XYZ file of N, CA and C in Angstrom:
579
model
N -8.128 -4.152 -10.815
C -8.563 -5.516 -10.907
C -8.540 -5.999 -12.350
N -8.897 -5.104 -13.247
C -8.926 -5.478 -14.660
C -7.543 -5.939 -15.100
N -6.500 -5.304 -14.534
C -5.146 -5.638 -14.948
C -4.726 -7.021 -14.475
N -5.317 -7.514 -13.376
C -4.869 -8.769 -12.788
C -5.702 -9.988 -13.159
N -6.936 -9.790 -13.592
C -7.816 -10.925 -13.819
C -8.370 -10.913 -15.235
N -8.682 -12.095 -15.735
C -9.313 -12.225 -17.045
C -8.305 -12.358 -18.166
N -8.828 -12.768 -19.325
C -7.976 -12.942 -20.498
C -7.592 -11.580 -21.072
N -6.617 -11.594 -21.953
C -6.169 -10.356 -22.586
C -7.316 -9.725 -23.387
N -8.081 -10.570 -24.077
C -9.206 -10.071 -24.875
C -10.250 -9.408 -23.975
N -10.524 -10.033 -22.829
C -11.490 -9.465 -21.878
C -11.025 -8.088 -21.400
N -9.743 -7.997 -21.036
C -9.196 -6.725 -20.563
C -9.329 -5.649 -21.633
N -8.985 -6.003 -22.869
C -9.083 -5.035 -23.964
C -10.530 -4.602 -24.178
N -11.462 -5.545 -24.079
C -12.883 -5.228 -24.258
C -13.357 -4.253 -23.184
N -12.990 -4.522 -21.926
C -13.408 -3.652 -20.823
C -12.792 -2.267 -20.969
N -11.503 -2.211 -21.269
C -10.838 -0.910 -21.413
C -11.415 -0.127 -22.590
N -11.716 -0.810 -23.680
C -12.297 -0.131 -24.839
C -13.692 0.398 -24.508
N -14.462 -0.371 -23.755
C -15.798 0.080 -23.344
C -15.693 1.317 -22.458
N -14.709 1.341 -21.573
C -14.506 2.526 -20.729
C -14.217 3.751 -21.585
N -13.382 3.565 -22.592
C -13.041 4.692 -23.470
C -14.243 5.135 -24.291
N -14.969 4.182 -24.869
C -16.081 4.517 -25.764
C -17.309 5.023 -25.019
N -17.723 4.290 -24.007
C -18.975 4.603 -23.326
C -18.796 5.708 -22.289
N -17.756 5.597 -21.482
C -17.567 6.537 -20.386
C -16.584 7.656 -20.708
N -15.905 7.563 -21.846
C -14.894 8.550 -22.229
C -13.805 8.643 -21.155
N -13.367 7.469 -20.674
C -12.415 7.384 -19.577
C -11.214 6.550 -19.995
N -10.020 7.045 -19.676
C -8.788 6.293 -19.924
C -8.129 5.853 -18.618
N -8.152 6.742 -17.626
C -7.491 6.456 -16.350
C -8.474 6.685 -15.212
N -8.194 6.066 -14.086
C -9.060 6.256 -12.933
C -8.332 5.990 -11.637
N -8.835 6.589 -10.568
C -8.309 6.394 -9.230
C -9.491 6.116 -8.323
N -9.324 5.159 -7.436
C -10.407 4.801 -6.530
C -9.866 4.797 -5.109
N -10.468 5.611 -4.237
C -10.123 5.602 -2.819
C -11.134 4.719 -2.107
N -10.648 3.845 -1.251
C -11.527 2.960 -0.495
C -11.264 3.193 0.986
N -12.319 3.513 1.721
C -12.216 3.706 3.166
C -13.077 2.644 3.829
N -12.434 1.750 4.555
C -13.141 0.617 5.156
C -13.327 0.864 6.648
N -14.547 0.647 7.135
C -14.836 0.708 8.565
C -15.455 -0.625 8.969
N -15.776 -0.752 10.251
C -16.391 -1.999 10.724
C -17.776 -2.199 10.121
N -18.466 -1.092 9.832
C -19.841 -1.181 9.339
C -19.958 -1.213 7.821
N -19.046 -0.565 7.128
C -19.197 -0.438 5.678
C -17.864 -0.110 5.000
N -17.888 -0.129 3.698
C -16.740 0.309 2.897
C -17.232 1.439 1.998
N -16.449 2.490 1.924
C -16.796 3.662 1.132
C -15.870 3.717 -0.074
N -16.418 3.861 -1.255
C -15.636 3.946 -2.483
C -15.821 5.340 -3.064
N -14.713 6.008 -3.372
C -14.791 7.327 -4.001
C -13.872 7.300 -5.215
N -14.434 7.481 -6.386
C -13.655 7.332 -7.614
C -13.512 8.604 -8.413
N -12.380 8.719 -9.080
C -12.098 9.791 -10.026
C -11.737 9.124 -11.349
N -12.269 9.613 -12.432
C -11.948 9.058 -13.746
C -11.743 10.204 -14.723
N -10.866 9.986 -15.705
C -10.569 11.063 -16.650
C -9.951 10.507 -17.925
N -9.782 11.396 -18.886
C -9.074 11.049 -20.114
C -7.577 11.017 -19.818
N -6.842 10.349 -20.677
C -5.389 10.237 -20.512
C -4.728 11.617 -20.510
N -5.321 12.567 -21.242
C -4.715 13.897 -21.362
C -4.942 14.763 -20.130
N -5.743 14.288 -19.157
C -6.013 15.093 -17.963
C -4.827 15.020 -16.999
N -4.933 15.785 -15.932
C -3.873 15.813 -14.921
C -4.125 14.807 -13.803
N -5.120 13.926 -13.966
C -5.482 13.010 -12.882
C -4.316 12.134 -12.434
N -3.551 11.600 -13.386
C -2.419 10.740 -12.999
C -1.438 11.502 -12.122
N -1.101 12.729 -12.524
C -0.148 13.527 -11.742
C -0.734 13.890 -10.384
N -2.024 14.218 -10.355
C -2.673 14.527 -9.076
C -2.659 13.311 -8.161
N -2.946 12.156 -8.718
C -2.983 10.931 -7.917
C -1.622 10.642 -7.311
N -0.580 10.798 -8.105
C 0.765 10.481 -7.625
C 1.343 11.562 -6.724
N 1.055 12.830 -7.038
C 1.727 13.925 -6.344
C 0.853 14.696 -5.365
N -0.453 14.663 -5.547
C -1.344 15.476 -4.716
C -2.518 14.664 -4.172
N -2.250 13.483 -3.685
C -3.315 12.632 -3.155
C -4.141 13.339 -2.082
N -3.521 14.104 -1.159
C -4.338 14.802 -0.151
C -5.366 15.755 -0.768
N -5.036 16.360 -1.906
C -5.983 17.252 -2.578
C -7.220 16.477 -3.031
N -7.012 15.303 -3.627
C -8.143 14.484 -4.054
C -8.962 14.012 -2.851
N -8.270 13.635 -1.775
C -8.985 13.181 -0.579
C -9.784 14.323 0.047
N -9.223 15.536 0.030
C -9.967 16.663 0.602
C -11.189 16.980 -0.248
N -11.078 16.809 -1.573
C -12.253 17.007 -2.421
C -13.322 15.972 -2.088
N -12.906 14.743 -1.870
C -13.863 13.691 -1.512
C -14.577 14.047 -0.212
N -13.836 14.554 0.776
C -14.452 14.962 2.048
C -15.428 16.106 1.834
N -15.021 17.086 1.035
C -15.888 18.232 0.732
C -17.168 17.759 0.041
N -17.024 16.865 -0.923
C -18.163 16.327 -1.667
C -19.141 15.635 -0.717
N -18.594 14.802 0.193
C -19.448 14.080 1.143
C -20.159 15.049 2.086
N -19.459 16.106 2.488
C -20.061 17.083 3.395
C -21.185 17.847 2.694
N -20.931 18.309 1.485
C -21.914 19.107 0.748
C -23.139 18.293 0.338
N -22.929 17.033 0.007
C -24.039 16.201 -0.455
C -24.439 15.143 0.570
N -24.094 15.399 1.838
C -24.349 14.430 2.903
C -25.787 13.973 2.991
N -26.737 14.910 2.930
C -28.148 14.520 3.071
C -28.586 13.630 1.909
N -28.155 13.957 0.707
C -28.492 13.137 -0.460
C -27.870 11.744 -0.340
N -26.624 11.691 0.097
C -25.943 10.401 0.244
C -26.624 9.538 1.309
N -27.060 10.157 2.414
C -27.754 9.392 3.464
C -29.081 8.842 2.942
N -29.791 9.655 2.146
C -31.047 9.191 1.550
C -30.785 8.012 0.627
N -29.755 8.127 -0.196
C -29.406 7.038 -1.112
C -29.041 5.778 -0.335
N -28.351 5.970 0.790
C -27.923 4.822 1.591
C -29.125 4.065 2.158
N -30.130 4.789 2.624
C -31.304 4.115 3.192
C -32.135 3.434 2.115
N -32.104 3.970 0.901
C -32.890 3.391 -0.193
C -32.128 2.320 -0.970
N -30.843 2.202 -0.701
C -30.001 1.295 -1.490
C -30.311 -0.167 -1.199
N -30.090 -0.982 -2.201
C -30.232 -2.421 -2.064
C -28.842 -3.004 -1.817
N -28.765 -4.134 -1.164
C -27.471 -4.767 -0.926
C -26.955 -5.411 -2.208
N -25.657 -5.376 -2.372
C -25.026 -5.955 -3.554
C -25.336 -7.446 -3.675
N -25.410 -8.125 -2.548
C -25.711 -9.562 -2.574
C -27.082 -9.799 -3.205
N -28.057 -8.954 -2.864
C -29.399 -9.103 -3.434
C -29.402 -8.780 -4.926
N -28.616 -7.775 -5.300
C -28.578 -7.385 -6.711
C -27.905 -8.441 -7.579
N -26.836 -9.041 -7.063
C -26.063 -10.007 -7.852
C -26.582 -11.438 -7.714
N -27.285 -11.718 -6.638
C -27.799 -13.075 -6.437
C -26.681 -14.092 -6.337
N -26.868 -15.236 -6.985
C -25.871 -16.307 -6.893
C -24.568 -15.947 -7.605
N -24.568 -14.890 -8.423
C -23.345 -14.455 -9.103
C -22.461 -13.585 -8.216
N -22.909 -13.306 -6.972
C -22.146 -12.416 -6.096
C -20.748 -12.954 -5.809
N -20.669 -14.238 -5.495
C -19.365 -14.841 -5.192
C -18.717 -15.313 -6.481
N -17.467 -14.928 -6.654
C -16.782 -15.317 -7.883
C -15.996 -16.605 -7.646
N -15.967 -17.456 -8.646
C -15.301 -18.757 -8.524
C -13.781 -18.609 -8.494
N -13.263 -17.586 -9.164
C -11.817 -17.376 -9.202
C -11.347 -16.772 -7.883
N -10.260 -17.295 -7.328
C -9.767 -16.737 -6.068
C -9.183 -15.339 -6.283
N -9.286 -14.527 -5.250
C -8.701 -13.187 -5.284
C -7.447 -13.235 -4.425
N -6.351 -12.785 -4.965
C -5.080 -12.814 -4.257
C -4.748 -11.407 -3.764
N -4.948 -11.140 -2.457
C -4.722 -9.788 -1.960
C -3.251 -9.422 -1.783
N -2.349 -10.387 -1.931
C -0.933 -10.073 -1.769
C -0.231 -10.113 -3.118
N 0.841 -9.371 -3.191
C 1.658 -9.350 -4.401
C 2.869 -10.236 -4.192
N 3.370 -10.791 -5.260
C 4.628 -11.519 -5.128
C 5.726 -10.479 -4.889
N 6.802 -10.858 -4.196
C 7.846 -9.894 -3.835
C 8.436 -9.141 -5.032
N 8.602 -9.813 -6.162
C 9.183 -9.158 -7.336
C 8.289 -8.016 -7.819
N 6.985 -8.272 -7.927
C 6.038 -7.250 -8.378
C 5.973 -6.106 -7.380
N 5.963 -6.439 -6.087
C 5.898 -5.412 -5.049
C 7.125 -4.507 -5.102
N 8.302 -5.106 -5.250
C 9.526 -4.300 -5.317
C 9.562 -3.456 -6.584
N 9.063 -3.986 -7.688
C 8.984 -3.205 -8.930
C 8.067 -2.001 -8.725
N 6.958 -2.208 -8.023
C 6.023 -1.120 -7.718
C 6.717 -0.054 -6.871
N 7.442 -0.480 -5.829
C 8.145 0.474 -4.977
C 9.210 1.238 -5.760
N 9.893 0.548 -6.677
C 10.879 1.231 -7.523
C 10.209 2.286 -8.379
N 9.026 1.960 -8.925
C 8.274 2.929 -9.725
C 7.905 4.160 -8.906
N 7.744 3.975 -7.593
C 7.422 5.100 -6.711
C 8.671 5.871 -6.295
N 9.831 5.448 -6.782
C 11.073 6.139 -6.453
C 11.714 5.662 -5.163
N 11.351 4.478 -4.699
C 11.879 3.960 -3.442
C 12.978 2.922 -3.649
N 13.604 2.942 -4.810
C 14.694 2.021 -5.113
C 15.812 2.036 -4.080
N 16.243 3.235 -3.608
C 17.314 3.256 -2.602
C 16.951 2.519 -1.308
N 15.695 2.599 -0.890
C 15.285 1.865 0.317
C 15.295 0.362 0.080
N 14.894 -0.050 -1.110
C 14.917 -1.483 -1.444
C 16.357 -1.982 -1.397
N 17.258 -1.184 -1.943
C 18.676 -1.566 -1.948
C 19.196 -1.708 -0.516
N 18.811 -0.759 0.352
C 19.243 -0.838 1.751
C 18.715 -2.109 2.406
N 17.471 -2.454 2.116
C 16.872 -3.653 2.713
C 17.611 -4.911 2.278
N 18.049 -4.949 1.022
C 18.735 -6.148 0.524
C 20.135 -6.296 1.117
N 20.693 -5.213 1.648
C 22.017 -5.280 2.262
C 21.989 -5.977 3.623
N 20.825 -6.006 4.252
C 20.721 -6.528 5.614
C 20.545 -8.042 5.644
N 21.234 -8.674 6.597
C 21.021 -10.110 6.820
C 19.733 -10.275 7.628
N 19.257 -11.503 7.734
C 18.025 -11.729 8.501
C 18.241 -11.396 9.979
N 19.418 -11.690 10.520
C 19.722 -11.360 11.920
C 19.747 -9.849 12.128
N 20.317 -9.129 11.168
C 20.351 -7.667 11.278
C 18.935 -7.098 11.226
N 18.093 -7.670 10.380
C 16.690 -7.237 10.322
C 15.994 -7.505 11.653
N 16.287 -8.660 12.263
C 15.696 -8.978 13.566
C 16.146 -7.976 14.629
N 17.415 -7.590 14.571
C 17.928 -6.598 15.527
C 17.223 -5.252 15.334
N 16.998 -4.874 14.084
C 16.284 -3.614 13.820
C 14.865 -3.694 14.367
N 14.212 -4.828 14.180
C 12.841 -4.990 14.710
C 12.818 -4.803 16.234
N 13.805 -5.375 16.908
C 13.886 -5.223 18.364
C 14.169 -3.767 18.738
N 15.018 -3.118 17.968
C 15.326 -1.706 18.200
C 14.061 -0.857 18.037
N 13.247 -1.189 17.052
C 11.989 -0.468 16.828
C 11.015 -0.655 17.993
N 11.145 -1.775 18.706
C 10.294 -2.026 19.881
C 10.848 -1.347 21.133
N 11.989 -0.648 20.974
C 12.588 0.059 22.102
C 13.452 -0.815 22.984
N 13.862 -1.967 22.483
C 14.657 -2.909 23.271
C 16.128 -2.496 23.291
N 16.769 -2.741 24.427
C 18.205 -2.493 24.562
C 18.964 -3.660 23.936
N 20.294 -3.524 23.868
C 21.118 -4.607 23.316
C 20.974 -5.867 24.175
N 20.890 -5.673 25.487
C 20.748 -6.812 26.400
C 19.399 -7.510 26.177
N 18.318 -6.720 26.071
C 16.981 -7.287 25.849
C 16.879 -7.950 24.473
N 17.507 -7.319 23.482
C 17.507 -7.886 22.129
C 18.234 -9.217 22.124
N 19.391 -9.251 22.799
C 20.159 -10.492 22.894
C 19.353 -11.608 23.535
N 18.647 -11.281 24.611
C 17.828 -12.288 25.298
C 16.706 -12.787 24.386
N 16.095 -11.878 23.641
C 14.985 -12.260 22.754
C 15.456 -13.110 21.580
N 16.673 -12.836 21.094
C 17.175 -13.528 19.902
C 18.169 -14.642 20.219
N 18.470 -14.841 21.503
C 19.429 -15.877 21.878
C 20.858 -15.492 21.519
N 21.173 -14.202 21.655
C 22.509 -13.688 21.342
C 23.069 -12.964 22.559
N 24.380 -12.791 22.570
C 24.975 -11.991 23.638
C 24.793 -10.508 23.296
N 24.766 -9.639 24.317
C 24.652 -8.200 24.047
C 25.781 -7.677 23.150
N 26.982 -8.264 23.303
C 28.114 -7.833 22.456
C 27.862 -8.180 20.994
N 27.267 -9.348 20.745
C 26.946 -9.746 19.370
C 25.904 -8.799 18.786
N 24.922 -8.417 19.602
C 23.897 -7.469 19.147
C 24.555 -6.141 18.793
N 25.468 -5.660 19.651
C 26.179 -4.402 19.360
C 26.990 -4.529 18.068
N 27.573 -5.706 17.851
C 28.317 -5.950 16.615
C 27.381 -5.835 15.406
N 26.189 -6.461 15.511
C 25.205 -6.367 14.424
C 24.792 -4.917 14.187
N 24.568 -4.178 15.271
C 24.154 -2.779 15.126
C 25.243 -1.946 14.446
N 26.489 -2.258 14.751
C 27.596 -1.547 14.091
C 27.631 -1.887 12.603
N 27.415 -3.163 12.271
C 27.339 -3.563 10.855
C 26.196 -2.844 10.145
N 25.051 -2.753 10.824
C 23.889 -2.074 10.241
C 24.227 -0.616 9.962
N 24.872 0.043 10.931
C 25.279 1.446 10.730
C 26.134 1.582 9.479
N 27.088 0.685 9.328
C 27.987 0.745 8.166
C 27.240 0.474 6.865
N 26.409 -0.561 6.858
C 25.687 -0.925 5.634
C 24.707 0.159 5.199
N 24.050 0.802 6.170
C 23.041 1.811 5.845
C 23.605 3.231 5.844
N 24.925 3.343 6.058
C 25.599 4.649 6.111
C 24.973 5.558 7.165
N 24.771 5.005 8.349
C 24.194 5.765 9.461
C 25.296 6.142 10.443
N 25.048 7.211 11.187
C 26.018 7.623 12.202
C 25.490 7.416 13.616
N 24.193 7.106 13.743
C 23.613 6.935 15.077
C 22.472 5.917 15.049
N 22.067 5.511 16.256
C 20.925 4.601 16.364
C 19.644 5.294 15.905
N 19.576 6.621 16.085
C 18.394 7.367 15.641
C 18.215 7.235 14.130
N 19.319 7.296 13.398
C 19.244 7.128 11.937
C 18.813 5.703 11.581
N 19.355 4.730 12.311
C 18.943 3.337 12.079
C 17.441 3.210 12.337
N 16.969 3.815 13.428
C 15.542 3.777 13.756
C 14.693 4.376 12.642
N 15.132 5.517 12.134
C 14.359 6.203 11.084
C 14.260 5.332 9.826
N 15.395 4.797 9.388
C 15.398 3.930 8.199
C 14.648 2.634 8.497
N 14.852 2.092 9.704
C 14.158 0.866 10.100
C 12.647 1.026 10.078
N 12.161 2.177 10.537
C 10.716 2.439 10.512
C 10.194 2.450 9.079
N 10.943 3.077 8.179
C 10.537 3.112 6.765
C 10.530 1.708 6.161
N 11.592 0.950 6.425
C 11.671 -0.412 5.888
C 10.542 -1.279 6.437
N 10.256 -1.129 7.729
C 9.189 -1.914 8.350
C 7.825 -1.503 7.793
N 7.607 -0.206 7.637
C 6.337 0.300 7.108
C 6.070 -0.238 5.709
N 7.135 -0.386 4.921
C 7.005 -0.882 3.550
C 7.076 -2.406 3.458
N 7.259 -3.067 4.595
C 7.314 -4.529 4.591
C 8.601 -5.075 4.002
N 9.689 -4.311 4.124
C 10.955 -4.733 3.520
C 11.922 -5.374 4.511
N 11.580 -5.380 5.797
C 12.438 -6.077 6.756
C 12.137 -7.565 6.668
N 13.181 -8.365 6.523
C 13.008 -9.822 6.352
C 12.371 -10.416 7.587
């Protein structure tokens, strides 16, 4: 959040305070949301620690530690929960912030993030597809036949088969199973148009 909101001076002040007061350079926060509550579990460390590598490469290890921590200290956490005050009461009228929070990223920033994660080849595959081809993949993911896809999209089954053949060529696939596998990844990442 610090990276997205506030002036440059504010960001520098907050980051410097983290370094000076908390002796922290980097941090990771896991958030688990349920219908009743949201659980926050944070890890913080100096830049020289292995936290960044653990976060990127061994996320399950950090999550398992969080589970272990909750299990071992469960009784203490439950006591704290019953004694805790609500954030609204603690913050009062300052609880709601006047600045809007934007939960979505612009496409350019999102794609840059995916590239940083090493998913550049998938982004490239997504950009090769036309909107009609993406629609055909979506129908394929729903288990629809060429005839059903054609009816849903207002196309003939032969046109759908033509699109599927183009998709195979563009994505270098040899079967519908390969298209399905890549299509699932593209859909999961929100890259299908």
